[in-house]
Coordinates of N, CA, C and O in Angstrom, one line a residue:
M1 N 78.3 -9.8 66.5 CA 77.9 -9.1 65.4 C 79.0 -9.2 64.3 O 80.2 -9.0 64.6
G2 N 78.6 -9.5 63.1 CA 79.5 -9.7 62.0 C 79.9 -8.3 61.4 O 79.3 -7.3 61.6
S3 N 81.0 -8.4 60.6 CA 81.4 -7.2 59.9 C 81.6 -7.5 58.5 O 81.7 -8.6 58.1
I4 N 81.6 -6.4 57.7 CA 81.8 -6.6 56.2 C 83.3 -6.4 56.0 O 83.9 -5.4 56.4
A5 N 83.8 -7.5 55.4 CA 85.3 -7.4 55.2 C 85.5 -6.7 53.8 O 84.8 -6.8 52.9
G6 N 86.6 -6.1 53.8 CA 87.0 -5.4 52.6 C 87.7 -4.1 52.9 O 87.7 -3.6 54.0
T7 N 88.3 -3.6 51.9 CA 89.0 -2.3 52.0 C 88.0 -1.2 52.0 O 86.8 -1.4 51.6
G8 N 88.4 -0.1 52.4 CA 87.5 1.1 52.5 C 86.8 1.4 51.2 O 85.6 1.7 51.1
G9 N 87.6 1.4 50.1 CA 87.0 1.7 48.8 C 85.9 0.7 48.3 O 84.9 1.1 47.8
S10 N 86.2 -0.6 48.5 CA 85.3 -1.6 48.0 C 84.0 -1.6 48.9 O 82.9 -1.9 48.5
L11 N 84.2 -1.3 50.2 CA 83.1 -1.2 51.1 C 82.1 -0.1 50.7 O 80.9 -0.3 50.7
I12 N 82.6 1.0 50.4 CA 81.8 2.2 49.9 C 81.1 1.8 48.6 O 79.9 2.1 48.5
L13 N 81.8 1.1 47.7 CA 81.2 0.7 46.5 C 80.0 -0.2 46.7 O 79.0 0.0 46.1
R14 N 80.2 -1.2 47.6 CA 79.1 -2.2 47.9 C 77.9 -1.5 48.5 O 76.8 -1.7 48.1
K15 N 78.2 -0.6 49.4 CA 77.1 0.1 50.1 C 76.4 1.0 49.1 O 75.2 1.2 49.1
G16 N 77.1 1.6 48.2 CA 76.5 2.5 47.1 C 75.7 1.6 46.2 O 74.6 2.1 45.8
L17 N 76.1 0.4 45.8 CA 75.3 -0.4 44.9 C 74.0 -0.9 45.6 O 73.0 -0.9 45.0
V18 N 74.1 -1.2 46.9 CA 72.9 -1.6 47.7 C 71.9 -0.5 47.7 O 70.7 -0.6 47.5
A19 N 72.4 0.7 48.0 CA 71.6 1.9 48.0 C 70.9 2.2 46.7 O 69.7 2.5 46.6
A20 N 71.7 2.0 45.6 CA 71.2 2.2 44.2 C 70.1 1.1 43.9 O 69.1 1.4 43.3
Q21 N 70.3 -0.1 44.3 CA 69.3 -1.2 44.1 C 68.0 -0.9 44.9 O 66.9 -1.1 44.4
V22 N 68.1 -0.4 46.1 CA 66.9 -0.1 46.9 C 66.2 1.1 46.2 O 65.0 1.1 46.1
A23 N 66.9 2.1 45.8 CA 66.3 3.2 45.1 C 65.6 2.8 43.8 O 64.5 3.2 43.6
L24 N 66.3 2.0 43.1 CA 65.7 1.5 41.8 C 64.4 0.6 42.1 O 63.4 0.7 41.4
S25 N 64.5 -0.2 43.1 CA 63.3 -1.0 43.5 C 62.1 -0.1 43.9 O 61.0 -0.4 43.5
F26 N 62.4 1.0 44.6 CA 61.3 1.9 45.0 C 60.7 2.6 43.7 O 59.5 2.8 43.6
L27 N 61.6 3.0 42.8 CA 61.2 3.6 41.6 C 60.3 2.7 40.7 O 59.3 3.1 40.2
L28 N 60.7 1.4 40.6 CA 60.0 0.4 39.9 C 58.6 0.2 40.6 O 57.6 0.0 39.9
L29 N 58.6 0.1 41.9 CA 57.4 -0.1 42.6 C 56.4 1.1 42.4 O 55.2 0.9 42.2
F30 N 56.9 2.3 42.4 CA 56.1 3.5 42.2 C 55.6 3.5 40.8 O 54.4 3.8 40.5
G31 N 56.4 3.1 39.8 CA 56.0 3.0 38.4 C 54.9 2.0 38.2 O 53.9 2.2 37.5
A32 N 55.0 0.8 38.9 CA 54.0 -0.2 38.8 C 52.7 0.3 39.4 O 51.6 0.0 38.8
G33 N 52.8 1.0 40.5 CA 51.6 1.6 41.1 C 50.9 2.6 40.1 O 49.6 2.6 40.0
L34 N 51.6 3.4 39.5 CA 51.1 4.4 38.5 C 50.4 3.6 37.3 O 49.4 4.0 36.8
F35 N 51.1 2.5 36.9 CA 50.5 1.7 35.8 C 49.2 1.1 36.1 O 48.2 1.1 35.4
V36 N 49.1 0.5 37.3 CA 47.9 -0.1 37.8 C 46.8 1.0 37.9 O 45.6 0.7 37.5
K37 N 47.1 2.1 38.4 CA 46.1 3.2 38.5 C 45.6 3.7 37.1 O 44.5 3.9 36.9
S38 N 46.6 3.7 36.2 CA 46.2 4.1 34.8 C 45.2 3.0 34.2 O 44.3 3.3 33.5
L39 N 45.5 1.7 34.4 CA 44.6 0.7 34.0 C 43.2 0.8 34.6 O 42.2 0.6 33.9
Q40 N 43.2 1.1 35.9 CA 41.9 1.3 36.5 C 41.1 2.5 35.9 O 39.9 2.4 35.7
N41 N 41.8 3.6 35.6 CA 41.2 4.7 35.0 C 40.7 4.4 33.6 O 39.6 4.8 33.2
L42 N 41.5 3.6 32.8 CA 41.1 3.2 31.5 C 39.8 2.4 31.5 O 39.0 2.5 30.6
K43 N 39.7 1.5 32.5 CA 38.5 0.7 32.6 C 37.2 1.5 32.8 O 36.1 1.1 32.5
A44 N 37.4 2.7 33.4 CA 36.2 3.6 33.7 C 35.9 4.5 32.5 O 34.9 5.1 32.5
V45 N 36.7 4.5 31.5 CA 36.5 5.4 30.3 C 35.4 4.8 29.5 O 35.3 3.7 29.2
D46 N 34.4 5.7 29.1 CA 33.4 5.3 28.2 C 33.9 5.2 26.8 O 34.2 6.3 26.2
T47 N 34.0 4.0 26.2 CA 34.6 3.9 24.9 C 33.5 4.2 23.8 O 33.9 4.3 22.6
G48 N 32.3 4.2 24.2 CA 31.2 4.4 23.2 C 30.7 3.1 22.7 O 29.7 3.0 22.0
F49 N 31.3 2.0 23.1 CA 30.8 0.6 22.7 C 29.9 0.1 23.8 O 30.2 0.4 25.0
R50 N 28.9 -0.6 23.5 CA 28.0 -1.2 24.4 C 28.4 -2.7 24.6 O 28.8 -3.4 23.7
D51 N 28.3 -3.2 25.8 CA 28.4 -4.6 26.1 C 29.7 -5.2 25.7 O 29.8 -6.2 24.9
L52 N 30.8 -4.6 26.2 CA 32.2 -5.1 25.8 C 32.4 -6.5 26.3 O 33.3 -7.2 25.7
D53 N 31.7 -6.9 27.3 CA 32.0 -8.3 27.8 C 31.5 -9.4 26.8 O 32.0 -10.5 26.9
N54 N 30.7 -9.0 25.9 CA 30.2 -10.0 24.9 C 30.6 -9.7 23.5 O 30.0 -10.1 22.5
L55 N 31.6 -8.9 23.4 CA 32.1 -8.5 22.1 C 33.4 -9.2 21.7 O 34.3 -9.3 22.5
V56 N 33.4 -9.9 20.6 CA 34.6 -10.6 20.2 C 35.1 -10.0 18.8 O 34.3 -9.8 17.9
T57 N 36.4 -9.7 18.8 CA 36.9 -9.2 17.5 C 38.1 -10.1 17.1 O 38.8 -10.7 18.0
F58 N 38.4 -10.2 15.8 CA 39.5 -10.9 15.4 C 39.9 -10.4 14.0 O 39.1 -9.7 13.3
Q59 N 41.1 -10.8 13.5 CA 41.5 -10.3 12.2 C 41.9 -11.5 11.3 O 42.4 -12.5 11.8
L60 N 41.6 -11.3 10.1 CA 41.9 -12.3 9.0 C 42.5 -11.6 7.9 O 42.2 -10.4 7.6
S61 N 43.3 -12.3 7.1 CA 43.9 -11.8 5.9 C 43.9 -12.9 4.8 O 44.9 -13.6 4.7
P62 N 42.8 -13.1 4.1 CA 42.7 -14.1 3.1 C 43.8 -14.0 2.0 O 44.2 -15.0 1.4
A63 N 44.3 -12.7 1.8 CA 45.3 -12.5 0.8 C 46.6 -13.3 1.1 O 47.3 -13.7 0.2
L64 N 46.8 -13.5 2.4 CA 48.0 -14.3 2.8 C 47.9 -15.7 2.3 O 48.9 -16.4 2.3
N65 N 46.7 -16.2 2.0 CA 46.5 -17.6 1.5 C 46.3 -17.6 0.0 O 45.7 -18.6 -0.5
G66 N 46.6 -16.5 -0.6 CA 46.5 -16.5 -2.1 C 45.1 -16.1 -2.6 O 44.9 -16.2 -3.8
Y67 N 44.2 -15.6 -1.8 CA 42.9 -15.2 -2.3 C 43.1 -13.9 -3.1 O 43.7 -12.9 -2.7
D68 N 42.4 -13.9 -4.3 CA 42.4 -12.6 -5.1 C 41.2 -11.8 -4.6 O 40.4 -12.3 -3.7
A69 N 40.9 -10.6 -5.1 CA 39.9 -9.7 -4.6 C 38.5 -10.3 -4.7 O 37.8 -10.3 -3.7
P70 N 38.0 -10.9 -5.8 CA 36.7 -11.5 -5.9 C 36.5 -12.7 -4.9 O 35.5 -12.8 -4.2
R71 N 37.5 -13.5 -4.8 CA 37.4 -14.6 -3.9 C 37.4 -14.1 -2.4 O 36.8 -14.7 -1.5
T72 N 38.2 -13.1 -2.1 CA 38.2 -12.5 -0.8 C 36.8 -12.0 -0.4 O 36.3 -12.2 0.7
V73 N 36.2 -11.2 -1.3 CA 34.8 -10.7 -1.1 C 33.8 -11.9 -0.8 O 33.0 -11.8 0.1
H74 N 33.9 -12.9 -1.6 CA 33.0 -14.1 -1.4 C 33.3 -14.7 0.0 O 32.4 -15.1 0.7
F75 N 34.6 -14.9 0.3 CA 35.0 -15.4 1.6 C 34.4 -14.6 2.8 O 33.8 -15.2 3.7
Y76 N 34.5 -13.3 2.7 CA 33.9 -12.5 3.8 C 32.4 -12.6 3.8 O 31.8 -12.6 4.9
D77 N 31.8 -12.6 2.7 CA 30.3 -12.7 2.6 C 29.9 -14.0 3.3 O 29.0 -14.1 4.1
Q78 N 30.5 -15.1 3.0 CA 30.2 -16.4 3.6 C 30.5 -16.4 5.1 O 29.7 -17.0 5.9
L79 N 31.7 -15.9 5.5 CA 32.0 -15.8 6.9 C 31.0 -15.1 7.7 O 30.5 -15.5 8.7
L80 N 30.6 -13.9 7.2 CA 29.6 -13.1 7.9 C 28.2 -13.9 8.0 O 27.6 -13.9 9.1
T81 N 27.8 -14.5 6.9 CA 26.6 -15.3 6.9 C 26.7 -16.4 7.9 O 25.7 -16.6 8.7
N82 N 27.8 -17.1 8.0 CA 27.9 -18.2 8.9 C 28.0 -17.8 10.4 O 27.4 -18.4 11.3
I83 N 28.7 -16.7 10.6 CA 28.8 -16.2 12.0 C 27.4 -15.7 12.5 O 27.0 -16.0 13.6
R84 N 26.7 -15.0 11.6 CA 25.4 -14.5 12.0 C 24.4 -15.6 12.3 O 23.5 -15.5 13.1
A85 N 24.6 -16.8 11.6 CA 23.7 -18.0 11.8 C 24.1 -18.8 13.0 O 23.4 -19.7 13.4
S86 N 25.3 -18.5 13.6 CA 25.7 -19.3 14.8 C 24.9 -19.0 16.0 O 24.4 -17.9 16.3
A87 N 24.7 -20.1 16.8 CA 23.9 -20.0 18.1 C 24.5 -19.0 19.0 O 25.7 -19.0 19.2
G88 N 23.7 -18.1 19.6 CA 24.2 -17.2 20.6 C 24.7 -15.9 20.0 O 25.0 -14.9 20.8
V89 N 24.8 -15.8 18.7 CA 25.4 -14.5 18.1 C 24.2 -13.6 17.8 O 23.2 -13.9 17.1
K90 N 24.3 -12.4 18.4 CA 23.2 -11.4 18.2 C 23.4 -10.6 16.9 O 22.4 -10.3 16.2
S91 N 24.6 -10.3 16.6 CA 24.9 -9.6 15.4 C 26.4 -9.7 15.1 O 27.2 -10.0 16.0
A92 N 26.8 -9.5 13.8 CA 28.2 -9.6 13.4 C 28.4 -8.6 12.2 O 27.4 -8.3 11.5
A93 N 29.6 -8.1 12.1 CA 29.9 -7.2 11.1 C 31.4 -7.2 10.8 O 32.2 -7.8 11.5
L94 N 31.8 -6.6 9.7 CA 33.1 -6.5 9.2 C 33.7 -5.1 9.2 O 32.9 -4.2 9.0
A95 N 35.0 -5.0 9.4 CA 35.6 -3.7 9.3 C 37.0 -3.9 8.8 O 37.7 -4.9 9.1
S96 N 37.5 -3.0 7.9 CA 38.9 -3.1 7.4 C 39.9 -2.8 8.4 O 41.0 -3.4 8.5
V97 N 39.6 -1.8 9.3 CA 40.5 -1.4 10.3 C 39.8 -1.6 11.7 O 38.7 -1.0 11.9
A98 N 40.4 -2.4 12.5 CA 39.8 -2.7 13.8 C 39.9 -1.5 14.7 O 40.9 -0.8 14.7
L99 N 38.8 -1.2 15.5 CA 38.9 -0.1 16.4 C 39.9 -0.4 17.5 O 40.0 -1.5 18.0
L100 N 40.5 0.7 18.0 CA 41.5 0.6 19.1 C 42.6 -0.3 18.8 O 43.3 -0.9 19.7
H101 N 42.9 -0.5 17.6 CA 44.0 -1.4 17.2 C 45.3 -0.7 16.9 O 46.4 -1.3 16.9
G102 N 45.2 0.6 16.5 CA 46.4 1.3 16.3 C 46.7 1.5 14.8 O 47.5 2.3 14.4
D103 N 46.0 0.7 13.9 CA 46.2 0.9 12.5 C 45.4 2.1 12.0 O 44.5 2.5 12.7
E104 N 45.7 2.6 10.9 CA 45.0 3.7 10.3 C 44.9 3.6 8.8 O 45.8 3.1 8.2
W105 N 43.9 4.2 8.3 CA 43.7 4.4 6.8 C 43.2 5.8 6.7 O 42.1 6.1 7.1
D106 N 44.0 6.6 6.1 CA 43.6 8.0 6.0 C 43.9 8.5 4.6 O 44.6 7.9 3.8
S107 N 43.2 9.7 4.3 CA 43.4 10.3 3.0 C 43.0 11.7 3.1 O 42.2 12.1 3.9
S108 N 43.6 12.6 2.3 CA 43.2 14.0 2.2 C 41.8 14.0 1.7 O 41.4 13.3 0.8
T109 N 41.0 14.9 2.3 CA 39.6 15.0 2.0 C 39.3 16.4 1.6 O 39.8 17.4 2.1
S110 N 38.4 16.5 0.6 CA 37.8 17.7 0.3 C 36.3 17.7 0.7 O 35.7 16.7 0.6
V111 N 35.8 18.8 1.1 CA 34.4 18.9 1.6 C 33.8 20.0 0.9 O 34.2 21.2 0.8
E112 N 32.6 19.7 0.2 CA 31.9 20.7 -0.6 C 31.5 21.9 0.3 O 31.0 21.7 1.4
G113 N 31.9 23.1 -0.2 CA 31.6 24.3 0.5 C 32.5 24.7 1.6 O 32.4 25.7 2.2
H114 N 33.6 23.9 1.8 CA 34.5 24.2 2.9 C 35.9 24.6 2.2 O 36.4 23.9 1.4
Q115 N 36.3 25.8 2.6 CA 37.6 26.3 2.1 C 38.6 26.1 3.1 O 38.5 26.6 4.2
S116 N 39.6 25.2 2.9 CA 40.6 24.9 3.9 C 41.5 26.1 4.1 O 41.8 26.9 3.3
K117 N 41.8 26.2 5.4 CA 42.7 27.3 5.8 C 44.1 26.9 5.8 O 44.4 25.7 5.7
D118 N 45.1 27.8 5.7 CA 46.5 27.5 5.7 C 46.8 26.6 6.9 O 46.5 27.0 8.0
G119 N 47.5 25.5 6.6 CA 47.9 24.6 7.7 C 46.8 23.7 8.3 O 47.1 22.9 9.2
E120 N 45.6 23.8 7.8 CA 44.5 23.0 8.3 C 44.7 21.5 7.9 O 45.0 21.3 6.7
D121 N 44.5 20.6 8.8 CA 44.7 19.2 8.5 C 43.4 18.7 7.8 O 42.4 18.7 8.4
M122 N 43.5 18.3 6.6 CA 42.4 17.8 5.8 C 42.4 16.3 5.7 O 41.7 15.7 4.9
Q123 N 43.2 15.6 6.6 CA 43.3 14.2 6.6 C 42.1 13.6 7.3 O 41.8 14.1 8.4
A124 N 41.4 12.7 6.7 CA 40.3 12.0 7.4 C 40.6 10.6 7.6 O 41.1 9.9 6.6
F125 N 40.4 10.0 8.7 CA 40.6 8.6 9.0 C 39.4 7.9 8.5 O 38.2 8.3 8.7
M126 N 39.6 6.8 7.7 CA 38.5 6.1 7.1 C 38.5 4.6 7.5 O 39.5 4.1 8.0
N127 N 37.4 4.0 7.3 CA 37.2 2.6 7.5 C 36.2 2.0 6.5 O 35.2 2.7 6.3
S128 N 36.4 0.9 6.0 CA 35.4 0.2 5.2 C 34.7 -0.8 6.1 O 35.3 -1.7 6.7
I129 N 33.4 -0.6 6.3 CA 32.6 -1.5 7.2 C 31.4 -2.1 6.5 O 31.0 -1.6 5.5
S130 N 30.9 -3.1 7.1 CA 29.7 -3.8 6.5 C 28.4 -3.2 7.2 O 28.5 -2.6 8.2
P131 N 27.3 -3.4 6.5 CA 26.0 -3.0 7.1 C 25.9 -3.7 8.5 O 26.3 -4.8 8.7
G132 N 25.4 -3.0 9.5 CA 25.2 -3.5 10.8 C 26.4 -3.3 11.7 O 26.3 -3.8 12.9
Y133 N 27.4 -2.7 11.2 CA 28.6 -2.6 12.1 C 28.3 -1.7 13.3 O 28.7 -2.1 14.4
F134 N 27.7 -0.6 13.2 CA 27.4 0.2 14.3 C 26.5 -0.5 15.3 O 26.8 -0.3 16.5
A135 N 25.5 -1.2 14.9 CA 24.7 -1.9 15.8 C 25.5 -3.0 16.5 O 25.3 -3.2 17.7
T136 N 26.3 -3.7 15.8 CA 27.2 -4.7 16.4 C 28.1 -4.2 17.5 O 28.3 -4.8 18.5
M137 N 28.7 -3.0 17.2 CA 29.6 -2.4 18.1 C 28.9 -1.6 19.3 O 29.5 -1.2 20.2
G138 N 27.5 -1.5 19.1 CA 26.8 -0.7 20.1 C 27.0 0.8 20.0 O 26.9 1.5 21.0
I139 N 27.3 1.3 18.8 CA 27.6 2.7 18.6 C 26.3 3.3 18.0 O 25.9 2.9 16.9
P140 N 25.7 4.2 18.7 CA 24.4 4.8 18.1 C 24.7 5.8 17.0 O 25.7 6.5 17.1
L141 N 23.9 5.8 16.0 CA 24.0 6.8 15.0 C 23.2 8.0 15.4 O 22.0 7.9 15.8
K142 N 23.8 9.2 15.3 CA 23.1 10.4 15.8 C 22.3 11.0 14.7 O 21.3 11.7 14.9
D143 N 22.6 10.8 13.4 CA 21.9 11.4 12.3 C 22.1 10.6 11.1 O 23.2 9.9 10.9
G144 N 21.2 10.5 10.2 CA 21.3 9.7 9.0 C 20.9 8.3 9.2 O 20.2 7.9 10.1
R145 N 21.5 7.4 8.4 CA 21.2 6.0 8.4 C 22.4 5.1 8.4 O 23.5 5.6 8.0
D146 N 22.3 3.9 8.7 CA 23.4 2.9 8.6 C 23.5 2.5 7.2 O 22.6 2.7 6.3
F147 N 24.7 1.9 6.8 CA 24.8 1.3 5.5 C 23.8 0.1 5.4 O 23.5 -0.5 6.4
D148 N 23.4 -0.2 4.2 CA 22.6 -1.3 3.9 C 23.0 -1.9 2.6 O 24.0 -1.6 2.0
A149 N 22.2 -2.9 2.1 CA 22.5 -3.7 0.9 C 22.7 -2.8 -0.3 O 23.5 -3.1 -1.2
R150 N 22.0 -1.6 -0.4 CA 22.2 -0.7 -1.5 C 23.6 -0.2 -1.6 O 24.1 0.3 -2.6
D151 N 24.3 -0.1 -0.5 CA 25.6 0.5 -0.4 C 26.8 -0.5 -0.6 O 27.9 0.0 -0.6
V152 N 26.5 -1.7 -0.7 CA 27.5 -2.8 -0.9 C 27.8 -3.0 -2.3 O 27.3 -3.9 -3.0
K153 N 28.6 -2.1 -2.9 CA 29.0 -2.2 -4.3 C 30.3 -1.4 -4.5 O 30.6 -0.5 -3.7
D154 N 31.0 -1.7 -5.6 CA 32.3 -1.1 -5.8 C 32.2 0.5 -6.0 O 33.0 1.2 -5.6
N155 N 31.1 0.9 -6.6 CA 31.0 2.4 -6.9 C 30.1 3.1 -5.9 O 29.5 4.1 -6.3
S156 N 29.9 2.5 -4.7 CA 29.0 3.2 -3.7 C 29.6 4.5 -3.4 O 30.8 4.7 -3.2
K157 N 28.7 5.5 -3.3 CA 29.1 6.9 -3.0 C 28.4 7.4 -1.7 O 27.9 8.5 -1.6
V158 N 28.5 6.5 -0.7 CA 27.8 6.9 0.6 C 28.9 6.8 1.7 O 29.7 5.9 1.7
V159 N 28.9 7.8 2.6 CA 29.8 7.7 3.8 C 29.0 8.0 5.0 O 27.9 8.6 5.0
I160 N 29.5 7.6 6.1 CA 29.0 8.0 7.5 C 30.2 8.7 8.1 O 31.3 8.2 8.2
V161 N 29.9 9.9 8.7 CA 31.0 10.7 9.3 C 30.7 10.8 10.8 O 29.6 10.6 11.2
N162 N 31.8 10.9 11.6 CA 31.6 11.0 13.0 C 31.2 12.5 13.4 O 31.3 13.4 12.6
E163 N 30.8 12.6 14.7 CA 30.4 13.9 15.2 C 31.4 15.0 15.1 O 31.1 16.1 14.7
Q164 N 32.7 14.7 15.4 CA 33.7 15.7 15.3 C 33.9 16.2 13.9 O 34.1 17.4 13.6
F165 N 33.9 15.2 12.9 CA 34.1 15.6 11.5 C 32.9 16.6 11.1 O 33.1 17.6 10.5
A166 N 31.7 16.1 11.4 CA 30.5 16.9 11.1 C 30.6 18.3 11.7 O 30.3 19.3 11.0
R167 N 30.9 18.4 13.0 CA 31.0 19.7 13.7 C 32.1 20.6 13.1 O 31.9 21.8 12.9
H168 N 33.2 20.0 12.7 CA 34.3 20.8 12.1 C 34.0 21.4 10.8 O 34.2 22.5 10.5
F169 N 33.4 20.5 9.9 CA 33.1 21.0 8.6 C 31.7 21.6 8.3 O 31.6 22.4 7.4
F170 N 30.8 21.3 9.2 CA 29.4 21.8 8.9 C 28.8 22.6 10.1 O 27.6 23.0 10.0
G171 N 29.6 22.7 11.1 CA 29.1 23.5 12.3 C 27.9 22.8 12.9 O 27.9 21.6 13.1
D172 N 26.8 23.6 13.1 CA 25.6 23.0 13.8 C 24.6 22.5 12.7 O 23.5 22.1 13.1
K173 N 25.0 22.5 11.5 CA 24.1 21.9 10.4 C 24.4 20.4 10.2 O 25.4 19.9 10.6
S174 N 23.4 19.8 9.7 CA 23.5 18.3 9.5 C 24.5 18.0 8.4 O 24.6 18.7 7.4
A175 N 25.1 16.9 8.5 CA 26.0 16.4 7.5 C 25.3 15.6 6.4 O 25.9 15.3 5.3
V176 N 24.1 15.2 6.7 CA 23.3 14.4 5.7 C 23.1 15.1 4.4 O 22.7 16.3 4.4
G177 N 23.4 14.5 3.3 CA 23.3 15.0 2.0 C 24.5 15.9 1.5 O 24.5 16.3 0.4
R178 N 25.5 16.1 2.3 CA 26.7 16.8 1.9 C 27.6 16.0 1.1 O 27.5 14.8 1.1
H179 N 28.4 16.6 0.3 CA 29.3 15.9 -0.6 C 30.8 16.0 -0.1 O 31.2 17.1 0.2
L180 N 31.5 14.9 -0.2 CA 32.9 14.8 0.2 C 33.6 14.2 -0.9 O 33.0 13.5 -1.8
G181 N 34.9 14.4 -0.9 CA 35.8 13.7 -1.9 C 37.2 13.6 -1.4 O 37.5 14.2 -0.5
R182 N 37.9 12.8 -2.1 CA 39.3 12.7 -1.8 C 40.0 13.8 -2.5 O 39.8 14.0 -3.7
A183 N 40.8 14.6 -1.8 CA 41.5 15.8 -2.3 C 42.3 15.4 -3.5 O 42.4 16.1 -4.5
A184 N 43.0 14.2 -3.5 CA 43.8 13.8 -4.6 C 43.0 13.4 -5.8 O 43.5 13.5 -6.9
V185 N 41.8 12.9 -5.6 CA 41.0 12.4 -6.7 C 39.7 13.2 -6.6 O 38.7 12.7 -6.1
R186 N 39.6 14.4 -7.2 CA 38.5 15.2 -7.1 C 37.3 14.7 -7.9 O 36.2 15.2 -7.7
T187 N 37.5 13.8 -8.8 CA 36.4 13.3 -9.6 C 35.5 12.4 -8.9 O 34.3 12.1 -9.2
R188 N 35.9 11.8 -7.8 CA 35.1 10.9 -7.0 C 34.6 11.6 -5.8 O 35.4 12.2 -5.0
S189 N 33.3 11.5 -5.5 CA 32.8 12.1 -4.4 C 31.7 11.2 -3.7 O 31.2 10.3 -4.4
W190 N 31.5 11.5 -2.5 CA 30.5 10.7 -1.7 C 29.5 11.6 -1.1 O 29.8 12.7 -0.8
S191 N 28.4 11.1 -0.8 CA 27.3 11.9 -0.1 C 27.1 11.2 1.2 O 26.9 10.0 1.3
S192 N 27.0 12.0 2.2 CA 26.8 11.4 3.6 C 25.3 11.2 3.7 O 24.5 11.9 3.2
K193 N 25.0 10.0 4.4 CA 23.6 9.6 4.6 C 23.3 9.6 6.0 O 23.7 8.9 6.9

């Protein structure tokens, strides 16, 4: 049987380092197990989207290639038309902020008939989307209607709000026909449809 050569102090140090490595290995193994379990749990969460196996998302930024606003709008119109015409595509839509991406676009909001309380968060997360977005993502509308060609213009005053927003500001009443505005710009308001 062999022995470990060295003085008493260095032998204790080596044994201590080995023990620390083993402990760290077990800690990393335990953490990896928790991570895998978390991923399994996330796969079981209902995202509200239908048919994720056939959903493709991607991001573009025409401005990085020197496109101005009118040319960007034309580019996106053409892109959407071409994608919708592609074989095997059931539907296609555009969004300024991709879902589950971590980006956000928010603004202080005013709601007709709602008096904000001290400390109440009046920030609303927003997204600019094309008609057909909810159908493409498989997100059912509970009340009102989807955007359509009437709403695709610079001065459109139509919004779609989620259930949590409607419940917070309107209780058990419908959000359809209510008026909203940006708190900083009270002259501009939108009506939910």
